[in-house]
Coordinates of C-alpha atoms and ligand atoms in Angstrom, one line a residue:
M158 CA 147.0 94.3 101.9
R159 CA 144.6 91.5 100.8
L160 CA 141.1 91.7 101.9
S161 CA 139.0 88.6 102.0
V162 CA 135.6 88.6 100.3
A163 CA 133.9 87.9 103.6
Y164 CA 135.6 91.0 105.1
V165 CA 134.5 93.3 102.3
L166 CA 131.0 91.9 102.5
G167 CA 131.0 92.5 106.3
L168 CA 132.1 96.1 105.7
I169 CA 129.4 96.7 103.1
G170 CA 126.8 95.1 105.4
F171 CA 128.0 97.4 108.2
A172 CA 127.7 100.5 106.1
V173 CA 124.2 99.6 104.9
S174 CA 123.1 98.9 108.4
Q175 CA 124.4 102.3 109.6
S176 CA 122.5 104.1 106.8
V177 CA 119.4 102.1 107.4
D178 CA 119.7 103.0 111.2
S179 CA 119.7 106.6 110.3
Y180 CA 116.7 106.3 107.9
V181 CA 114.8 104.5 110.6
S182 CA 115.3 107.2 113.0
S183 CA 114.5 110.1 110.8
E184 CA 111.7 108.4 108.8
S185 CA 109.8 107.0 112.0
P186 CA 108.4 110.2 113.2
I187 CA 107.6 111.3 109.7
A188 CA 105.7 108.2 109.0
K189 CA 103.9 108.4 112.2
A190 CA 102.9 111.9 111.6
G191 CA 102.1 111.3 108.0
L192 CA 99.8 108.5 109.0
L193 CA 98.1 110.4 111.7
A194 CA 97.6 113.5 109.3
N195 CA 95.3 111.2 107.2
I196 CA 92.8 110.3 109.9
G197 CA 89.6 112.3 110.4
P198 CA 88.4 114.6 111.9
S199 CA 91.4 116.5 112.8
G200 CA 94.2 115.0 110.8
S201 CA 95.8 118.0 108.9
K202 CA 95.4 116.3 105.5
A203 CA 92.0 114.7 106.3
N204 CA 89.8 117.7 106.0
G205 CA 86.2 116.6 105.7
A206 CA 86.9 113.0 106.9
K207 CA 84.5 111.7 109.5
A208 CA 86.1 111.0 112.9
G209 CA 88.0 107.7 112.8
L210 CA 88.0 107.3 109.1
V211 CA 91.3 106.9 107.3
I212 CA 91.8 108.6 103.9
A213 CA 93.9 106.3 101.7
S214 CA 95.8 109.5 100.5
P215 CA 95.1 113.2 100.1
S216 CA 95.7 112.9 96.5
T217 CA 92.5 114.0 94.6
S218 CA 93.5 113.4 91.0
N219 CA 95.5 110.9 89.0
P220 CA 94.7 109.0 91.2
N221 CA 91.8 110.2 93.4
Y222 CA 92.4 108.4 96.6
L223 CA 90.3 110.7 98.8
Y224 CA 88.2 107.7 99.9
T225 CA 88.4 105.4 102.8
W226 CA 89.2 101.7 101.9
T227 CA 88.4 99.1 104.5
R228 CA 91.6 97.2 103.8
D229 CA 93.9 100.2 104.0
S230 CA 92.2 101.5 107.2
S231 CA 92.2 98.2 108.9
L232 CA 95.9 97.6 108.3
V233 CA 96.7 101.2 109.4
F234 CA 94.7 100.8 112.6
K235 CA 96.2 97.4 113.3
T236 CA 99.5 99.3 113.4
L237 CA 98.1 102.0 115.7
I238 CA 96.4 99.4 118.0
D239 CA 99.6 97.4 118.3
Q240 CA 101.4 100.6 119.3
F241 CA 98.7 101.4 121.8
T242 CA 98.5 97.8 123.4
S243 CA 102.2 97.4 123.7
G244 CA 102.4 100.8 125.6
A245 CA 104.5 102.3 122.9
D246 CA 101.9 105.2 122.4
T247 CA 99.2 105.3 125.1
S248 CA 97.7 108.5 123.5
L249 CA 96.0 106.6 120.8
R250 CA 93.0 105.4 122.6
G251 CA 90.6 108.1 121.6
L252 CA 91.4 107.6 117.9
I253 CA 91.0 103.9 118.3
D254 CA 87.5 104.4 119.8
D255 CA 86.7 106.7 116.9
F256 CA 87.8 104.1 114.4
F257 CA 85.6 101.5 116.1
S258 CA 82.5 103.6 116.0
A259 CA 83.1 104.9 112.4
E260 CA 83.6 101.4 111.1
S261 CA 80.4 100.1 112.9
Q262 CA 78.5 102.8 111.1
L263 CA 80.1 101.8 107.8
Q264 CA 78.9 98.3 108.3
Q265 CA 75.4 99.6 108.4
T266 CA 75.7 101.8 105.3
S267 CA 74.0 100.3 102.3
N268 CA 76.1 100.3 99.3
P269 CA 76.4 98.8 95.8
S270 CA 77.5 95.4 97.3
G271 CA 74.4 95.2 99.4
T272 CA 73.2 95.9 102.9
V273 CA 74.7 94.7 106.1
S274 CA 73.0 91.4 105.7
T275 CA 73.1 91.0 101.9
G276 CA 76.8 91.4 101.1
G277 CA 77.4 95.0 102.0
L278 CA 80.3 94.2 104.2
G279 CA 82.4 93.3 101.2
E280 CA 82.2 96.8 99.7
P281 CA 85.8 97.9 99.3
K282 CA 85.6 101.7 99.7
F283 CA 83.4 104.5 101.0
N284 CA 83.3 108.3 100.7
I285 CA 85.3 110.0 103.4
D286 CA 82.1 111.4 105.1
G287 CA 81.1 107.7 105.6
T288 CA 78.4 107.7 102.8
A289 CA 78.5 105.0 100.1
F290 CA 80.6 105.2 97.1
T291 CA 78.3 104.4 94.2
G292 CA 80.5 104.5 91.1
P293 CA 81.7 101.3 89.3
W294 CA 84.5 99.5 91.2
G295 CA 85.9 96.1 91.5
R296 CA 83.5 94.6 94.2
P297 CA 83.2 92.9 96.5
Q298 CA 86.7 92.6 98.1
R299 CA 86.4 90.0 100.7
D300 CA 89.6 90.7 102.7
G301 CA 88.2 94.0 104.2
P302 CA 85.9 92.4 106.8
A303 CA 88.6 90.0 107.8
L304 CA 91.3 92.7 108.3
R305 CA 88.9 94.9 110.2
A306 CA 88.0 92.0 112.5
T307 CA 91.6 91.4 113.1
A308 CA 92.3 94.9 114.1
L309 CA 89.2 95.1 116.3
I310 CA 89.9 91.8 117.9
S311 CA 93.5 92.9 118.8
Y312 CA 91.9 96.0 120.6
A313 CA 89.2 93.8 122.3
N314 CA 91.8 91.4 123.7
W315 CA 93.6 94.2 125.3
L316 CA 90.3 95.6 126.8
Q317 CA 89.5 92.2 128.1
A318 CA 92.8 91.9 129.8
N319 CA 92.5 95.4 131.2
G320 CA 89.1 95.3 133.0
N321 CA 86.7 96.4 130.2
S322 CA 85.1 93.1 129.2
T323 CA 81.6 94.6 129.4
F324 CA 82.3 97.0 126.5
V325 CA 83.8 94.1 124.7
S326 CA 81.0 91.7 125.0
S327 CA 78.2 94.2 124.7
E328 CA 79.6 96.8 122.2
M329 CA 82.4 95.2 120.3
W330 CA 81.5 91.6 119.8
P331 CA 78.3 92.2 117.8
I332 CA 80.4 94.3 115.4
I333 CA 83.2 91.9 115.1
K334 CA 80.8 89.1 114.7
L335 CA 79.1 90.7 111.7
D336 CA 82.5 90.7 110.0
L337 CA 83.3 87.1 111.0
D338 CA 79.9 85.8 109.9
Y339 CA 80.5 87.5 106.5
V340 CA 83.9 85.8 106.2
A341 CA 82.5 82.4 107.3
A342 CA 79.6 82.7 104.8
N343 CA 81.5 83.9 101.9
W344 CA 85.1 82.7 102.2
N345 CA 84.9 80.4 99.2
Q346 CA 83.2 82.9 96.9
A347 CA 85.3 84.7 94.2
T348 CA 86.5 88.0 95.3
F349 CA 88.4 90.9 93.8
D350 CA 92.0 90.7 95.0
L351 CA 93.7 93.3 97.1
W352 CA 94.9 95.2 94.1
E353 CA 91.3 95.5 92.9
E354 CA 91.8 93.9 89.6
I355 CA 91.3 90.1 89.5
Q356 CA 88.2 88.4 90.5
S357 CA 89.1 84.9 91.6
S358 CA 90.3 83.0 94.7
S359 CA 93.2 85.0 96.2
F360 CA 95.9 83.9 98.6
F361 CA 96.1 87.0 100.7
T362 CA 92.4 87.2 101.1
T363 CA 92.2 83.5 102.2
A364 CA 95.1 83.8 104.6
V365 CA 93.8 86.8 106.4
Q366 CA 90.3 85.3 106.5
H367 CA 91.7 82.2 108.1
R368 CA 93.5 84.3 110.7
A369 CA 90.3 86.3 111.5
L370 CA 88.2 83.2 111.8
R371 CA 90.8 81.7 114.1
E372 CA 90.8 84.8 116.3
G373 CA 87.0 85.0 116.5
A374 CA 87.0 82.2 119.1
T375 CA 83.3 81.2 119.0
L376 CA 83.5 80.7 115.2
A377 CA 86.8 78.9 115.3
A378 CA 85.4 75.5 114.6
A379 CA 83.2 76.6 111.7
L380 CA 85.8 75.9 109.0
G381 CA 89.4 75.3 108.4
Q382 CA 91.3 76.5 105.4
T383 CA 94.7 75.8 104.1
A384 CA 97.4 77.4 102.1
S385 CA 98.6 74.3 100.5
S386 CA 96.2 74.2 97.6
Y387 CA 97.8 77.5 96.4
W388 CA 101.4 75.8 96.3
N389 CA 102.7 75.8 92.8
S390 CA 105.3 73.3 91.6
N391 CA 107.6 76.2 90.5
N392 CA 108.4 76.8 94.2
Y393 CA 106.1 79.6 95.0
I394 CA 102.6 80.3 96.2
T395 CA 100.0 80.9 93.4
A396 CA 98.7 84.3 94.5
N397 CA 95.4 84.3 92.7
T398 CA 93.5 81.5 91.0
G399 CA 92.5 83.8 88.2
G400 CA 94.0 86.7 86.3
G401 CA 96.0 84.8 83.8
R402 CA 99.4 86.3 84.8
S403 CA 102.4 84.6 86.3
R404 CA 100.5 84.9 89.7
I405 CA 103.7 85.9 91.4
D406 CA 102.5 88.7 93.7
A407 CA 103.2 90.7 96.8
N408 CA 100.0 89.4 97.9
T409 CA 101.8 86.4 99.4
V410 CA 104.4 88.5 101.1
L411 CA 101.7 90.7 102.7
A412 CA 99.8 87.5 103.7
S413 CA 102.9 86.3 105.5
I414 CA 103.6 89.4 107.5
H415 CA 99.9 90.1 108.3
T416 CA 99.4 86.5 109.6
F417 CA 102.7 86.3 111.4
D418 CA 102.5 84.7 114.8
P419 CA 105.7 84.8 116.8
A420 CA 104.5 81.7 118.7
A421 CA 104.0 79.6 115.7
G422 CA 107.7 78.9 114.7
C423 CA 108.3 78.4 111.1
D424 CA 105.0 76.6 110.4
A425 CA 104.4 76.3 106.5
V426 CA 100.7 75.5 106.7
T427 CA 99.9 78.9 108.2
F428 CA 102.6 80.4 106.0
Q429 CA 104.8 81.9 108.8
P430 CA 107.5 84.3 107.5
C431 CA 110.4 81.9 108.2
S432 CA 108.6 78.8 106.8
D433 CA 110.2 77.1 103.8
K434 CA 107.2 77.9 101.5
A435 CA 107.1 81.6 102.5
L436 CA 110.9 81.9 101.9
A437 CA 110.9 80.1 98.6
S438 CA 108.0 82.2 97.5
L439 CA 109.7 85.4 98.6
K440 CA 112.7 84.6 96.5
V441 CA 110.6 83.9 93.4
Y442 CA 108.7 87.1 94.1
V443 CA 111.8 89.3 94.6
D444 CA 113.6 87.9 91.6
S445 CA 110.6 88.6 89.3
F446 CA 111.4 92.3 89.6
R447 CA 115.1 92.1 88.9
S448 CA 114.7 92.6 85.1
V449 CA 111.5 94.6 85.1
Y450 CA 112.6 98.0 86.6
S451 CA 115.6 99.9 85.3
L452 CA 116.3 100.9 88.9
N453 CA 117.3 97.3 89.5
G454 CA 119.7 97.1 86.7
G455 CA 123.3 95.9 87.6
V456 CA 122.4 94.7 91.1
A457 CA 124.0 91.4 92.2
V458 CA 121.6 88.4 91.9
N459 CA 121.5 87.9 95.7
A460 CA 121.1 91.6 96.7
A461 CA 118.0 93.6 97.4
V462 CA 116.0 95.2 94.6
T463 CA 113.0 97.3 94.5
T464 CA 109.7 95.5 94.2
G465 CA 106.1 96.1 93.2
R466 CA 102.7 94.6 93.3
Y467 CA 103.5 92.0 90.7
P468 CA 105.8 92.0 87.7
E469 CA 103.2 92.5 85.0
D470 CA 101.7 95.5 86.7
V471 CA 101.0 98.5 84.5
Y472 CA 99.0 100.7 86.9
M473 CA 100.4 104.2 86.8
G474 CA 103.2 102.9 84.6
G475 CA 103.9 99.8 86.7
N476 CA 106.5 100.9 89.3
P477 CA 108.1 99.8 92.6
W478 CA 105.9 100.4 95.6
Y479 CA 107.1 101.5 99.1
L480 CA 104.7 99.2 101.0
T481 CA 105.7 96.1 99.1
T482 CA 109.5 96.7 99.3
F483 CA 109.0 97.4 103.1
A484 CA 107.0 94.2 103.3
V485 CA 109.8 92.1 102.0
S486 CA 112.2 93.4 104.7
E487 CA 109.5 92.9 107.3
Q488 CA 109.0 89.2 106.3
L489 CA 112.8 88.7 106.6
Y490 CA 113.0 90.6 110.0
D491 CA 110.1 88.5 111.3
A492 CA 111.9 85.4 110.2
L493 CA 115.1 86.6 112.0
I494 CA 113.1 87.2 115.2
V495 CA 111.9 83.5 115.2
W496 CA 115.3 82.0 114.2
K497 CA 117.0 83.9 117.0
K498 CA 114.3 82.9 119.5
Q499 CA 114.3 79.2 118.6
G500 CA 118.2 79.1 118.2
S501 CA 118.2 77.3 114.9
I502 CA 117.5 77.6 111.2
E503 CA 115.9 74.7 109.2
V504 CA 116.8 74.5 105.5
T505 CA 114.5 72.2 103.6
S506 CA 114.8 71.2 99.9
T507 CA 112.0 73.8 99.4
S508 CA 113.8 76.7 100.9
L509 CA 117.3 75.6 99.7
P510 CA 117.2 78.2 96.7
F511 CA 116.5 81.0 99.2
F512 CA 119.3 80.0 101.5
N513 CA 121.7 79.4 98.7
Q514 CA 121.8 83.1 98.1
F515 CA 123.6 83.6 101.4
S516 CA 125.6 80.5 101.6
S517 CA 126.5 78.7 98.4
G518 CA 126.6 75.1 98.6
I519 CA 124.6 74.9 101.8
T520 CA 122.5 71.7 102.0
A521 CA 119.2 70.9 103.7
G522 CA 119.5 70.4 107.5
T523 CA 119.1 72.2 110.7
Y524 CA 121.8 74.7 111.7
S525 CA 121.9 75.5 115.5
S526 CA 122.9 78.8 116.8
S527 CA 126.3 77.4 117.8
S528 CA 127.2 76.6 114.1
S529 CA 129.1 79.1 111.9
T530 CA 126.4 78.5 109.2
F531 CA 123.8 79.9 111.5
S532 CA 125.8 83.2 112.2
T533 CA 126.6 83.6 108.4
L534 CA 123.0 83.3 107.5
I535 CA 121.7 85.6 110.2
G536 CA 124.2 88.2 109.2
A537 CA 123.7 87.9 105.6
I538 CA 119.9 87.9 105.8
Q539 CA 119.9 90.9 108.1
T540 CA 122.0 92.8 105.4
F541 CA 119.6 91.5 102.7
A542 CA 116.6 92.7 104.7
D543 CA 118.2 96.2 105.3
G544 CA 118.9 96.4 101.6
F545 CA 115.2 96.7 100.9
V546 CA 114.8 99.4 103.5
A547 CA 117.9 101.1 102.1
L548 CA 116.3 101.3 98.7
N549 CA 113.1 102.8 99.9
A550 CA 115.3 105.2 101.9
K551 CA 117.2 106.2 98.7
Y552 CA 113.9 106.9 96.9
T553 CA 112.3 108.8 99.9
P554 CA 112.3 112.5 99.0
S555 CA 114.1 114.7 101.5
N556 CA 110.9 115.7 103.4
G557 CA 110.4 112.0 104.2
G558 CA 107.0 111.8 102.4
L559 CA 105.9 108.4 101.2
A560 CA 103.8 108.3 98.1
E561 CA 102.3 105.0 96.8
Q562 CA 105.1 104.2 94.1
Y563 CA 108.4 105.5 92.8
D564 CA 109.3 105.6 89.2
K565 CA 110.9 102.5 87.9
S566 CA 113.6 104.5 86.0
S567 CA 114.1 107.8 87.9
G568 CA 113.1 106.8 91.3
S569 CA 110.9 109.8 91.8
P570 CA 107.7 109.5 93.7
V571 CA 104.7 108.5 91.6
S572 CA 100.9 108.2 92.0
A573 CA 99.2 109.0 95.4
V574 CA 101.1 111.3 97.7
D575 CA 101.3 110.5 101.4
L576 CA 99.7 107.1 101.1
T577 CA 98.6 106.1 104.5
W578 CA 99.4 102.5 104.1
S579 CA 102.9 103.4 102.9
Y580 CA 103.5 105.1 106.3
A581 CA 102.0 102.1 108.3
S582 CA 104.2 99.7 106.2
A583 CA 107.3 101.8 107.2
L584 CA 106.3 101.7 110.9
T585 CA 105.7 98.0 111.0
A586 CA 108.9 97.1 109.1
F587 CA 111.0 99.3 111.5
S588 CA 109.3 97.7 114.5
A589 CA 110.1 94.2 113.2
R590 CA 113.6 95.3 112.5
S591 CA 114.0 96.3 116.2
G592 CA 112.8 92.8 117.2
D593 CA 109.2 93.6 118.2
S594 CA 106.2 91.6 117.0
S595 CA 102.5 91.7 117.6
P596 CA 100.9 89.3 120.1
S597 CA 100.3 85.7 119.1
W598 CA 96.8 85.2 117.4
G599 CA 96.8 81.4 118.1
A600 CA 98.2 80.2 114.7
S601 CA 100.0 77.3 116.5
T602 CA 96.8 75.8 117.8
A603 CA 95.0 76.2 114.5
K604 CA 93.7 72.8 113.2
V605 CA 94.3 73.3 109.6
P606 CA 93.5 70.3 107.5
A607 CA 96.2 69.1 105.1
T608 CA 94.0 69.5 102.2
C609 CA 91.3 72.1 101.3
S610 CA 87.9 70.9 102.2
N611 CA 85.6 73.7 101.0
G612 CA 82.1 72.3 101.8
G613 CA 81.7 70.1 98.7
T614 CA 82.6 72.7 96.0
V615 CA 85.1 72.5 93.1
A616 CA 86.9 75.3 91.4
V617 CA 85.8 75.8 87.8
T618 CA 87.7 78.1 85.4
F619 CA 85.6 79.5 82.7
T620 CA 87.5 81.1 79.7
E621 CA 85.4 82.8 77.0
N622 CA 87.1 84.1 73.8
A623 CA 85.3 87.3 72.9
T624 CA 86.3 90.4 71.0
T625 CA 85.0 93.4 72.7
Q626 CA 85.0 97.3 72.2
L627 CA 86.7 99.7 74.6
G628 CA 84.4 99.9 77.8
E629 CA 82.6 96.6 77.0
N630 CA 83.0 93.8 79.4
I631 CA 82.2 90.1 79.6
Y632 CA 80.2 88.6 82.5
L633 CA 79.0 85.1 83.6
T634 CA 75.7 84.1 85.1
G635 CA 74.0 80.7 85.4
S636 CA 71.6 78.4 87.2
V637 CA 73.2 78.2 90.6
A638 CA 73.8 80.8 93.5
A639 CA 77.4 80.8 92.9
L640 CA 76.7 82.0 89.3
Q641 CA 74.1 84.5 90.6
N642 CA 71.0 82.6 89.6
W643 CA 70.7 84.0 86.1
S644 CA 70.9 87.5 87.2
P645 CA 72.4 89.8 84.6
D646 CA 72.6 92.7 87.2
T647 CA 74.9 90.6 89.6
A648 CA 76.6 88.5 86.9
L649 CA 80.3 87.9 87.5
L650 CA 82.7 90.1 85.8
L651 CA 85.5 88.2 83.9
S652 CA 89.2 89.3 83.8
S653 CA 90.5 90.4 80.5
A654 CA 94.1 90.0 81.6
D655 CA 94.6 87.5 78.6
Y656 CA 92.5 89.4 76.1
P657 CA 90.6 88.3 73.9
N658 CA 90.4 85.5 76.4
W659 CA 88.1 86.5 79.4
S660 CA 88.3 84.3 82.4
I661 CA 87.2 83.7 86.0
T662 CA 87.4 80.9 88.5
V663 CA 84.3 80.1 90.5
N664 CA 83.7 77.5 93.2
L665 CA 80.6 75.5 92.2
P666 CA 78.8 72.7 94.1
A667 CA 80.4 69.3 93.4
S668 CA 78.7 66.6 91.3
T669 CA 76.1 69.1 90.0
A670 CA 74.7 69.9 86.5
V671 CA 74.9 73.6 86.0
Q672 CA 73.7 75.8 83.1
Y673 CA 75.4 79.1 82.2
K674 CA 75.8 81.9 79.7
F675 CA 78.2 84.7 79.1
I676 CA 76.8 88.2 78.7
R677 CA 78.3 91.4 77.4
K678 CA 77.6 94.8 79.1
F679 CA 78.3 98.0 77.3
N680 CA 76.9 101.5 78.4
G681 CA 74.3 99.7 80.6
Q682 CA 73.1 97.5 77.7
V683 CA 73.1 93.8 78.3
T684 CA 73.6 91.3 75.4
W685 CA 73.1 87.6 76.1
E686 CA 74.9 84.8 74.0
S687 CA 72.5 83.0 71.7
D688 CA 70.7 79.9 72.9
P689 CA 70.8 77.2 73.9
N690 CA 72.2 77.6 77.5
R691 CA 75.7 76.2 78.0
Q692 CA 75.8 73.1 80.3
L693 CA 78.4 71.3 82.4
T694 CA 78.4 68.8 85.3
T695 CA 81.0 69.5 88.0
P696 CA 83.2 66.6 89.2
A697 CA 83.0 65.2 92.8
T698 CA 86.6 66.6 93.5
G699 CA 89.4 68.4 91.7
T700 CA 88.9 71.2 89.3
L701 CA 87.3 71.7 85.9
T702 CA 88.3 74.0 82.9
E703 CA 85.7 75.3 80.4
N704 CA 86.9 76.9 77.2
D705 CA 84.1 78.7 75.2
T706 CA 83.9 81.1 72.3
W707 CA 81.2 83.9 72.2
R708 CA 78.2 83.1 70.2
Ligands
NOJ1384 C1 92.4 101.6 90.5 C2 92.7 100.6 91.5 O1 92.8 101.2 92.8 C3 94.0 99.9 91.3 O2 94.2 98.9 92.2 C4 94.0 99.2 89.9 O3 95.3 98.7 89.7 C5 93.8 100.3 88.9 N1 92.4 100.9 89.2 C6 93.8 99.8 87.6 O4 92.8 98.8 87.3
NOJ1385 C1 95.2 100.7 95.0 C2 95.7 99.5 95.6 O1 96.0 98.5 94.6 C3 94.7 99.0 96.6 O2 95.2 97.9 97.3 C4 94.4 100.1 97.6 O3 93.4 99.7 98.5 C5 94.0 101.3 97.0 N1 94.9 101.7 95.9 C6 93.9 102.5 97.9 O4 95.2 102.7 98.6

């Protein structure tokens, strides 16, 4: 008997989908329970955590994640709030109220980033009893307030619609507004990225800030941002403006799923999961892991592979992450939801390389649901998406526990155990797979300008060649607020990703003469570069690059 290639692929797809079905049904309750176990005060693994605070993981050494991060907590609670407001789990209300009050108190907790009115909202993590964490850390991280606002707004919208608008306007709005005001005031300042390593502009941070500001209706007109300035001519989104790596990063996949709006079609400006730019970027991102993990060896070039934060990652050995591999499947499931709903798939020259993986020789055009190309693509992309879940399933230990990473060669769990965010990422991917999406946040009515107007600033990239000893770091300060007004204490930390070149990108006022210097900090001691001050004048538009050597 002769079997056609299409028939065999169909059988494989069927087998993958069966095993993914069974993983989804066994893992769902484990992920939900694992997530709830990590929330204070009564989560079984969250001993000592204040009511409503999420511990990142119960792991207390190598790494110690027994802290509460605003980013992780907000993404986790967005998952729970969606389950509550959709009616999938109506028992969660008390926990959500606890989250709201715990986060309102964190906002008021003075910390190394400042007080509530001087930048403290950008503090990335706190102790689990709600006190400030005062050790050194990559701060500020400006995605936190935006993600928290988005989570709280989704709960507030439900309360509004369900007869509790007094609570929303008198209790919740002031809290949400603090976060939105922080975002509006600081969105164009450099930030540590979501992986807490690079201080620069970062696509994920900008995208979630844009969403939060859109949702905060009274602030909607304050500013518009765009994803387009991050577009790279090699067909992907530049994830960060600094860091000196390839800048291919899961940050873009996470931006796409966390700003998904089922009512916005395949809009590329708001980077919807099925937009040509998001799909093109997804392919470049996934492909970047094909040769870096031995687990991915021998896999067909158009089949799913395990993915991590970014290909150059070395943290804990540099391994695949559950939450990024789930995020890839979720972006694809989100795209499938929209294509099926609109009854067509548009292929553009930008997304052609992505679609070519599933239908070789396909050309740009719109394929309606009555065409065979449409059914081929839907089937193949569903199988591709399931492939990512199947890989996570394969590397999930038999108790269903999800750590942060799994070893790139052996597949055994690595780094923090029971990572709450891993569990949340499983639940949201499973829910997208079953065709569910969170409510619209208004992306389709967003007035996003075609180019980035950032209030008269230009991005200046500073690179300083400096040899340092272990533990010594290079910072930048200078004569304008964006350079911390000559303050050595708050000087900006440069990234050493390209050591001995240290670099940072900062938005400075346009057409302005600026003086600056680099400083070294070692064991609390500050050493300034020799005089005179360095000088530059920013252009009216565009960008500027400064290359200096320590003196
Ligand atoms: C700890 C941070 O949590 C992680 O994001 C980072 O990659 C490592 N430090 C290494 O810098
Ligand atoms: C390291 C991750 O890079 C960061 O995104 C996360 O917030 C912390 N671990 C805590 O899970």
